[in-house]
Coordinates of C-alpha atoms in Angstrom, one line a residue:
X8 CA -11.2 9.0 -6.4
X9 CA -12.9 7.9 -9.6
X10 CA -11.0 6.3 -12.5
X11 CA -11.2 9.5 -14.5
X12 CA -10.0 11.7 -11.6
X13 CA -7.1 9.3 -11.1
X14 CA -6.3 9.6 -14.8
X15 CA -6.4 13.4 -14.6
X16 CA -4.0 13.4 -11.6
X17 CA -1.7 11.0 -13.4
X18 CA -1.8 13.1 -16.6
X19 CA -1.1 16.3 -14.7
X20 CA 2.0 14.7 -13.2
X21 CA 3.2 13.4 -16.6
X22 CA 2.2 16.2 -19.0
X23 CA 2.3 19.5 -17.1
X24 CA 5.9 20.3 -17.9
X25 CA 5.5 19.2 -21.6
X26 CA 2.4 21.5 -22.0
X27 CA 4.1 24.5 -20.3
X28 CA 7.3 24.0 -22.2
X29 CA 5.4 23.8 -25.5
X30 CA 3.5 26.9 -24.8
X31 CA 6.6 28.8 -23.6
X32 CA 8.4 27.9 -26.9
X33 CA 5.4 29.1 -28.9
X34 CA 4.4 32.2 -27.1
X35 CA 7.6 33.2 -25.3
X36 CA 5.8 34.1 -22.1
X37 CA 5.8 32.1 -18.9
X38 CA 2.7 33.8 -17.6
X39 CA 0.7 32.9 -20.6
X40 CA 2.1 29.4 -20.7
X41 CA 1.3 28.7 -17.0
X42 CA -2.2 30.2 -17.1
X43 CA -3.2 28.5 -20.4
X44 CA -1.9 25.1 -19.1
X45 CA -3.9 25.5 -15.9
X46 CA -7.0 26.4 -17.9
X47 CA -6.6 23.4 -20.1
X48 CA -6.4 21.1 -17.1
X49 CA -9.5 22.8 -15.7
X50 CA -11.3 22.0 -18.9
X51 CA -10.2 18.5 -18.7
X52 CA -11.6 18.2 -15.1
X53 CA -14.9 19.5 -16.5
X54 CA -15.1 17.5 -19.7
X55 CA -13.3 14.2 -19.3
X56 CA -15.7 12.7 -16.7
X57 CA -18.5 13.0 -19.3
X58 CA -16.5 12.5 -22.6
X59 CA -13.9 10.1 -21.3
X60 CA -10.1 10.5 -21.3
X61 CA -8.8 11.2 -24.8
X62 CA -6.5 8.7 -26.5
X63 CA -3.6 11.1 -26.4
X64 CA -4.2 13.3 -23.3
X65 CA -1.0 15.3 -23.7
X66 CA -1.9 16.3 -27.3
X67 CA -5.4 17.2 -26.2
X68 CA -4.1 19.4 -23.4
X69 CA -1.6 21.1 -25.6
X70 CA -4.1 21.9 -28.2
X71 CA -6.6 23.2 -25.7
X72 CA -3.9 25.2 -23.9
X73 CA -2.8 26.8 -27.2
X74 CA -6.4 27.9 -27.9
X75 CA -6.7 29.3 -24.4
X76 CA -3.4 31.2 -24.8
X77 CA -4.5 32.7 -28.2
X78 CA -7.9 33.6 -26.6
X79 CA -6.1 35.4 -23.8
X80 CA -3.9 37.4 -26.2
X81 CA -6.9 38.4 -28.3
X82 CA -8.8 39.5 -25.2
X83 CA -5.9 41.6 -24.1
X84 CA -5.3 43.0 -27.6
X85 CA -6.4 46.6 -28.2
X86 CA -4.5 47.2 -31.5
X87 CA -4.7 45.7 -34.9
X88 CA -1.1 44.5 -34.9
X89 CA -1.9 42.5 -31.7
X90 CA -4.7 40.8 -33.5
X91 CA -2.4 40.0 -36.3
X92 CA 0.1 38.6 -33.8
X93 CA -2.6 36.3 -32.4
X94 CA -3.5 35.1 -35.8
X95 CA 0.1 34.3 -36.5
X96 CA 0.4 32.4 -33.3
X97 CA -2.5 30.2 -34.4
X98 CA -0.3 28.9 -37.2
X99 CA 0.6 25.3 -36.5
X100 CA 3.9 25.3 -38.3
X101 CA 6.6 23.8 -36.0
X102 CA 9.0 26.4 -34.7
X103 CA 12.7 26.3 -35.5
X104 CA 14.6 24.0 -33.1
X105 CA 16.6 25.9 -30.5
X106 CA 19.6 24.8 -28.5
X107 CA 22.0 21.8 -28.5
X108 CA 19.4 19.3 -27.5
X109 CA 15.9 19.3 -28.9
X110 CA 14.0 18.9 -25.7
X111 CA 11.5 21.5 -24.7
X112 CA 11.6 20.8 -21.0
X113 CA 15.4 21.1 -20.9
X114 CA 15.1 24.5 -22.6
X115 CA 12.4 25.5 -20.1
X116 CA 14.8 24.5 -17.2
X117 CA 17.6 26.7 -18.6
X118 CA 15.2 29.6 -19.0
X119 CA 14.0 29.2 -15.4
X120 CA 17.6 28.8 -14.2
X121 CA 19.0 31.9 -15.8
X122 CA 21.7 33.6 -13.8
X123 CA 19.8 36.8 -13.9
X124 CA 17.6 35.2 -11.2
X125 CA 18.5 34.5 -7.6
X126 CA 19.3 30.9 -6.9
X127 CA 16.3 30.3 -4.7
X128 CA 14.1 32.0 -7.3
X129 CA 15.4 29.7 -10.0
X130 CA 14.6 26.7 -7.9
X131 CA 11.1 27.9 -7.0
X132 CA 10.3 28.8 -10.6
X133 CA 11.4 25.5 -12.0
X134 CA 9.5 23.5 -9.4
X135 CA 6.4 25.5 -10.5
X136 CA 6.9 25.6 -14.2
X137 CA 8.6 22.2 -14.8
X138 CA 7.6 20.2 -11.7
X139 CA 4.0 21.4 -11.6
X140 CA 4.1 21.8 -7.9
X141 CA 1.7 24.2 -6.2
X142 CA 2.8 27.4 -4.5
X143 CA 2.1 25.9 -1.1
X144 CA 4.2 22.8 -1.8
X145 CA 7.1 25.0 -3.0
X146 CA 6.7 27.3 0.0
X147 CA 7.1 24.2 2.3
X148 CA 10.2 23.1 0.4
X149 CA 11.8 26.5 1.1
X150 CA 10.3 26.9 4.7
X151 CA 8.7 30.3 3.7
X152 CA 5.2 31.7 3.7
X153 CA 2.9 31.0 0.7
X154 CA 2.4 34.6 0.0
X155 CA 6.1 35.3 -0.1
X156 CA 6.7 32.4 -2.4
X157 CA 3.8 33.4 -4.8
X158 CA 5.3 36.9 -5.0
X159 CA 8.8 35.5 -5.7
X160 CA 7.5 33.3 -8.6
X161 CA 5.5 36.2 -10.1
X162 CA 8.5 38.6 -9.9
X163 CA 10.7 35.9 -11.6
X164 CA 8.3 35.5 -14.5
X165 CA 8.1 39.2 -14.9
X166 CA 11.9 39.6 -14.9
X167 CA 12.3 36.9 -17.5
X168 CA 9.8 38.7 -19.8
X169 CA 11.2 42.2 -19.2
X170 CA 14.8 41.1 -19.7
X171 CA 13.9 39.0 -22.8
X172 CA 15.7 36.0 -21.3
X173 CA 16.0 33.5 -24.3
X174 CA 14.2 30.2 -24.3
X175 CA 17.1 27.9 -25.3
X176 CA 19.8 25.6 -24.1
X177 CA 23.0 27.7 -23.7
X178 CA 25.8 27.4 -26.2
X179 CA 28.7 24.9 -25.5
X180 CA 31.0 27.7 -24.2
X181 CA 28.3 29.0 -21.8
X182 CA 27.3 25.6 -20.4
X183 CA 29.9 25.2 -17.6
X184 CA 28.9 28.5 -16.0
X185 CA 25.2 27.8 -16.3
X186 CA 25.1 24.2 -15.3
X187 CA 25.6 24.5 -11.5
X188 CA 22.3 26.4 -11.0
X189 CA 20.5 23.8 -13.1
X190 CA 22.0 20.9 -11.1
X191 CA 20.8 22.6 -7.9
X192 CA 17.3 22.8 -9.3
X193 CA 17.2 19.3 -10.5
X194 CA 18.4 18.1 -7.1
X195 CA 15.6 20.0 -5.5
X196 CA 13.0 18.6 -7.9
X197 CA 14.4 15.1 -7.2
X198 CA 14.1 15.6 -3.5
X199 CA 10.5 16.7 -3.8
X200 CA 9.7 13.5 -5.6
X201 CA 11.8 11.4 -3.2
X202 CA 10.0 12.7 -0.2
X203 CA 7.1 15.1 -1.1
X204 CA 6.6 18.1 1.1
X205 CA 2.8 18.4 0.6
X206 CA 0.3 16.6 2.8
X207 CA -2.2 16.5 0.0
X208 CA 0.0 14.6 -2.4
X209 CA 1.5 11.2 -2.7
X210 CA 4.4 10.7 -0.2
X211 CA 6.7 9.6 -3.0
X212 CA 6.2 11.2 -6.5
X213 CA 8.0 8.9 -8.9
X214 CA 7.2 11.1 -11.9
X215 CA 9.4 13.9 -10.4
X216 CA 12.3 11.6 -9.5
X217 CA 12.1 10.1 -13.0
X218 CA 12.0 13.5 -14.6
X219 CA 14.9 14.8 -12.6
X220 CA 17.0 11.7 -13.6
X221 CA 16.0 12.0 -17.3
X222 CA 16.9 15.6 -17.4
X223 CA 20.2 15.0 -15.6
X224 CA 21.0 12.3 -18.2
X225 CA 20.4 14.9 -20.9
X226 CA 22.8 17.4 -19.3
X227 CA 25.4 14.6 -18.9
X228 CA 25.1 14.0 -22.6
X229 CA 25.9 17.7 -23.1
X230 CA 28.7 17.7 -20.6
X231 CA 30.1 14.1 -20.3
X232 CA 33.3 15.2 -18.6
X233 CA 31.7 17.3 -15.9
X234 CA 32.2 15.6 -12.5
X235 CA 29.3 17.2 -10.7
X236 CA 26.9 16.2 -13.5
X237 CA 28.0 12.6 -13.2
X238 CA 28.0 12.9 -9.4
X239 CA 24.4 14.2 -9.3
X240 CA 23.3 11.4 -11.6
X241 CA 25.0 8.8 -9.5
X242 CA 23.4 10.3 -6.3
X243 CA 19.9 10.2 -7.9
X244 CA 20.3 6.7 -9.1
X245 CA 21.6 5.3 -5.8
X246 CA 18.8 7.1 -3.9
X247 CA 16.0 6.1 -6.4
X248 CA 17.3 2.5 -6.3
X249 CA 15.8 2.2 -2.8
X250 CA 12.4 3.7 -3.6
X251 CA 10.5 0.4 -3.8
X252 CA 11.5 -0.3 -0.2
X253 CA 10.9 3.1 1.3
X254 CA 7.1 3.1 1.9
X255 CA 5.3 0.2 3.5
X256 CA 2.0 -1.4 2.3
X257 CA 0.3 0.7 5.0
X258 CA 1.7 3.9 3.7
X259 CA 4.4 4.4 6.3
X260 CA 8.0 5.5 5.7
X261 CA 10.6 2.7 6.0
X262 CA 13.9 4.0 7.1
X263 CA 17.2 2.8 5.7
X264 CA 17.8 0.7 8.8
X265 CA 14.5 -1.2 8.3
X266 CA 14.4 -1.5 4.6
X267 CA 14.4 -4.8 2.7
X268 CA 17.6 -4.5 0.8
X269 CA 16.5 -7.3 -1.5
X270 CA 13.9 -4.9 -2.9
X271 CA 16.5 -2.4 -4.1
X272 CA 17.0 -1.9 -7.8
X273 CA 20.3 -3.7 -8.6
X274 CA 20.7 -2.2 -12.0
X275 CA 20.4 1.4 -10.7
X276 CA 22.9 0.6 -7.9
X277 CA 25.4 -0.9 -10.3
X278 CA 25.1 2.2 -12.6
X279 CA 25.5 4.6 -9.7
X280 CA 28.5 2.7 -8.3
X281 CA 30.1 2.7 -11.8
X282 CA 29.7 6.5 -12.0
X283 CA 31.3 6.9 -8.5
X284 CA 34.2 4.7 -9.5
X285 CA 34.7 6.7 -12.7
X286 CA 34.9 9.9 -10.8
X287 CA 37.4 8.5 -8.3
X288 CA 39.6 7.2 -11.1
X289 CA 39.6 10.7 -12.7
X290 CA 41.8 11.9 -9.8
X291 CA 40.0 15.3 -9.6
X292 CA 38.9 16.8 -6.3
X293 CA 35.2 15.9 -5.9
X294 CA 32.4 18.4 -5.6
X295 CA 29.4 18.3 -3.4
X296 CA 27.3 15.9 -5.5
X297 CA 30.2 13.5 -6.0
X298 CA 30.8 13.3 -2.2
X299 CA 27.0 12.7 -1.6
X300 CA 27.1 10.0 -4.2
X301 CA 30.0 8.4 -2.5
X302 CA 28.2 8.4 0.8
X303 CA 25.3 6.7 -0.8
X304 CA 27.6 4.2 -2.5
X305 CA 28.9 3.2 0.9
X306 CA 25.3 2.7 2.2
X307 CA 24.3 0.6 -0.9
X308 CA 27.4 -1.5 -0.8
X309 CA 26.5 -2.9 2.6
X310 CA 24.5 -6.2 2.5
X311 CA 23.0 -5.3 5.9
X312 CA 22.9 -2.1 7.9
X313 CA 25.3 -3.7 10.4
X314 CA 27.9 -4.0 7.6
X315 CA 27.9 -0.3 6.9
X316 CA 31.4 1.3 7.1
X317 CA 30.3 4.3 9.3
X318 CA 33.9 5.5 9.7
X319 CA 34.0 6.0 5.9
X320 CA 30.7 7.7 5.9
X321 CA 31.8 10.2 8.6
X322 CA 35.1 10.8 6.8
X323 CA 33.1 11.6 3.6
X324 CA 30.9 14.0 5.6
X325 CA 34.0 15.7 7.0
X326 CA 35.1 16.2 3.4
X327 CA 31.7 17.5 2.5
X328 CA 31.6 20.0 5.4
X329 CA 34.6 21.7 3.9
X330 CA 32.6 22.4 0.8
X331 CA 29.1 22.9 2.3
X332 CA 29.0 24.1 5.9
X333 CA 25.2 24.2 6.0
X334 CA 23.2 23.0 9.0
X335 CA 21.6 20.2 7.0
X336 CA 24.9 18.7 6.2
X337 CA 25.9 19.0 9.9
X338 CA 22.7 17.2 10.9
X339 CA 23.3 14.4 8.5
X340 CA 26.9 14.0 9.7
X341 CA 25.6 13.8 13.3
X342 CA 23.4 10.8 12.3
X343 CA 26.5 9.0 11.0
X344 CA 28.4 10.0 14.1
X345 CA 25.7 8.4 16.3
X346 CA 26.4 5.1 14.7
X347 CA 30.2 5.5 15.2
X348 CA 30.5 7.3 18.5
X349 CA 27.1 6.8 20.1
X350 CA 23.9 9.0 20.4
X351 CA 25.2 11.1 23.3
X352 CA 28.1 12.6 21.3
X353 CA 25.8 13.0 18.3
X354 CA 23.0 14.7 20.3
X355 CA 25.5 17.3 21.6
X356 CA 26.3 18.2 17.9
X357 CA 22.7 18.3 16.9
X358 CA 21.7 20.6 19.8
X359 CA 24.1 23.2 18.5
X360 CA 22.0 23.4 15.4
X361 CA 18.8 24.5 17.1
X362 CA 19.0 28.2 16.1
X363 CA 19.3 27.3 12.4
X364 CA 17.0 24.2 12.3
X365 CA 14.2 24.8 14.8
X366 CA 11.6 24.9 12.0
X367 CA 12.9 21.8 10.3
X368 CA 11.0 18.6 11.1
X369 CA 14.1 16.3 10.5
X370 CA 16.0 18.2 13.2
X371 CA 13.4 17.3 15.8
X372 CA 13.0 13.7 14.5
X373 CA 16.7 13.2 14.8
X374 CA 16.8 14.5 18.3
X375 CA 13.8 12.3 19.2
X376 CA 15.6 9.2 18.0
X377 CA 18.8 10.1 19.9
X378 CA 16.9 10.8 23.1
X379 CA 15.0 7.5 22.7
X380 CA 18.2 5.6 22.4
X381 CA 19.5 7.4 25.5
X382 CA 16.4 6.3 27.5
X383 CA 15.1 9.9 27.9
X384 CA 11.6 9.0 26.9
X385 CA 9.7 12.1 28.0
X386 CA 12.1 14.4 26.1
X387 CA 12.0 12.1 23.1
X388 CA 8.2 12.2 23.0
X389 CA 8.2 16.0 23.0
X390 CA 10.7 16.0 20.2
X391 CA 8.6 13.5 18.2
X392 CA 5.5 15.8 18.8
X393 CA 7.3 18.7 17.3
X394 CA 8.6 16.7 14.3
X395 CA 5.0 15.5 13.7
X396 CA 3.7 19.0 13.9
X397 CA 6.2 20.2 11.2
X398 CA 6.3 17.2 8.9
X399 CA 4.1 17.4 5.8
X400 CA 4.8 14.1 4.2
X401 CA 2.1 11.6 5.1
X402 CA 4.4 8.5 5.1
X403 CA 6.9 10.3 7.3
X404 CA 4.2 11.5 9.7
X405 CA 2.9 7.9 10.0
X406 CA 6.4 6.7 10.8
X407 CA 7.0 9.4 13.4
X408 CA 3.6 8.8 15.1
X409 CA 4.4 5.0 15.4
X410 CA 7.9 5.7 16.9
X411 CA 6.4 8.2 19.4
X412 CA 3.7 5.8 20.4
X413 CA 6.2 3.0 20.9
X414 CA 7.8 5.0 23.7
X415 CA 4.8 4.2 25.9
X416 CA 5.6 0.5 25.7
X417 CA 9.3 0.9 26.0

């Protein structure tokens, strides 16, 4: 990749959401915003190799995208009032600020997360419009076909337009009812950055994790007493604190057991632990994100993996299961059980999840590890093969291949 190509990739990661949010604010149409932003980046791909990267790439892209949007409106206009509308849109006067916090991307998230949309649709639309992920990447995150995901996103944008869903941060009285959907979206955006699903992208996308954390901080400023907002922020911080140790110099995933704990971000861990302690001191029954944060606090409190209090981890998962009975939670609980009661007990629990997780690579990777520890090498190899087939993240695939190939020497 040339220096300019690398710059375009970096700018896309950093500026996509800003450009789309700016266009959405100005034109009030997600379709126009997305298409004009994509066209602006296409122009950048064409011009920047010859002209050089502009001093302010975000401003260049926003200006170009605005022109593309106005051109589209004029092309589609067949009446004089539409032409006048396009001319008005060309006015560069800053629009009136909307919402409690003057942040365009936060307004864009609340628009994409409107309760008129189904939860999965909100997540998919936000990943596309705010995260800048491609439809194939989002489809992989949801374990659905690309065509179905593309249709879902298209229908969502059409519904927002038809229902005239407002582009703003909700009022203070509406925030509590709206925030749970936003937190779910931010968690998914963070997870995509933490372990990217696409094979054609970086295995870890720090710009997505950083953006999810930044936006979660903004929501916490809006709702400082909300336990789940604090819990999600703590969870993100305690997870992101380990990012420097998660991928080796050769591009392979490094599991929690093998990580150099000296490379963890102490400041992030301290902040995450402080948030967890604050929620415990509040004396209020914790929600899902608070329990997940507490689990991560146990992991990050241990100086070495052998010092981990696995009984506490399992107890926290037992508490989480009462709130979230999903197969993913059950799978993660089984991983902790393996450390406490052994892989044979854990394998039996995992095998009961086959009907729900047969298409999920982590299910097969977990089975492969348990089978390896039980000395059942042939079955372990088959499970690793299936995990490798389903995994999209390049770092994770490299790790699974190494573990599988080590079976021949074991």
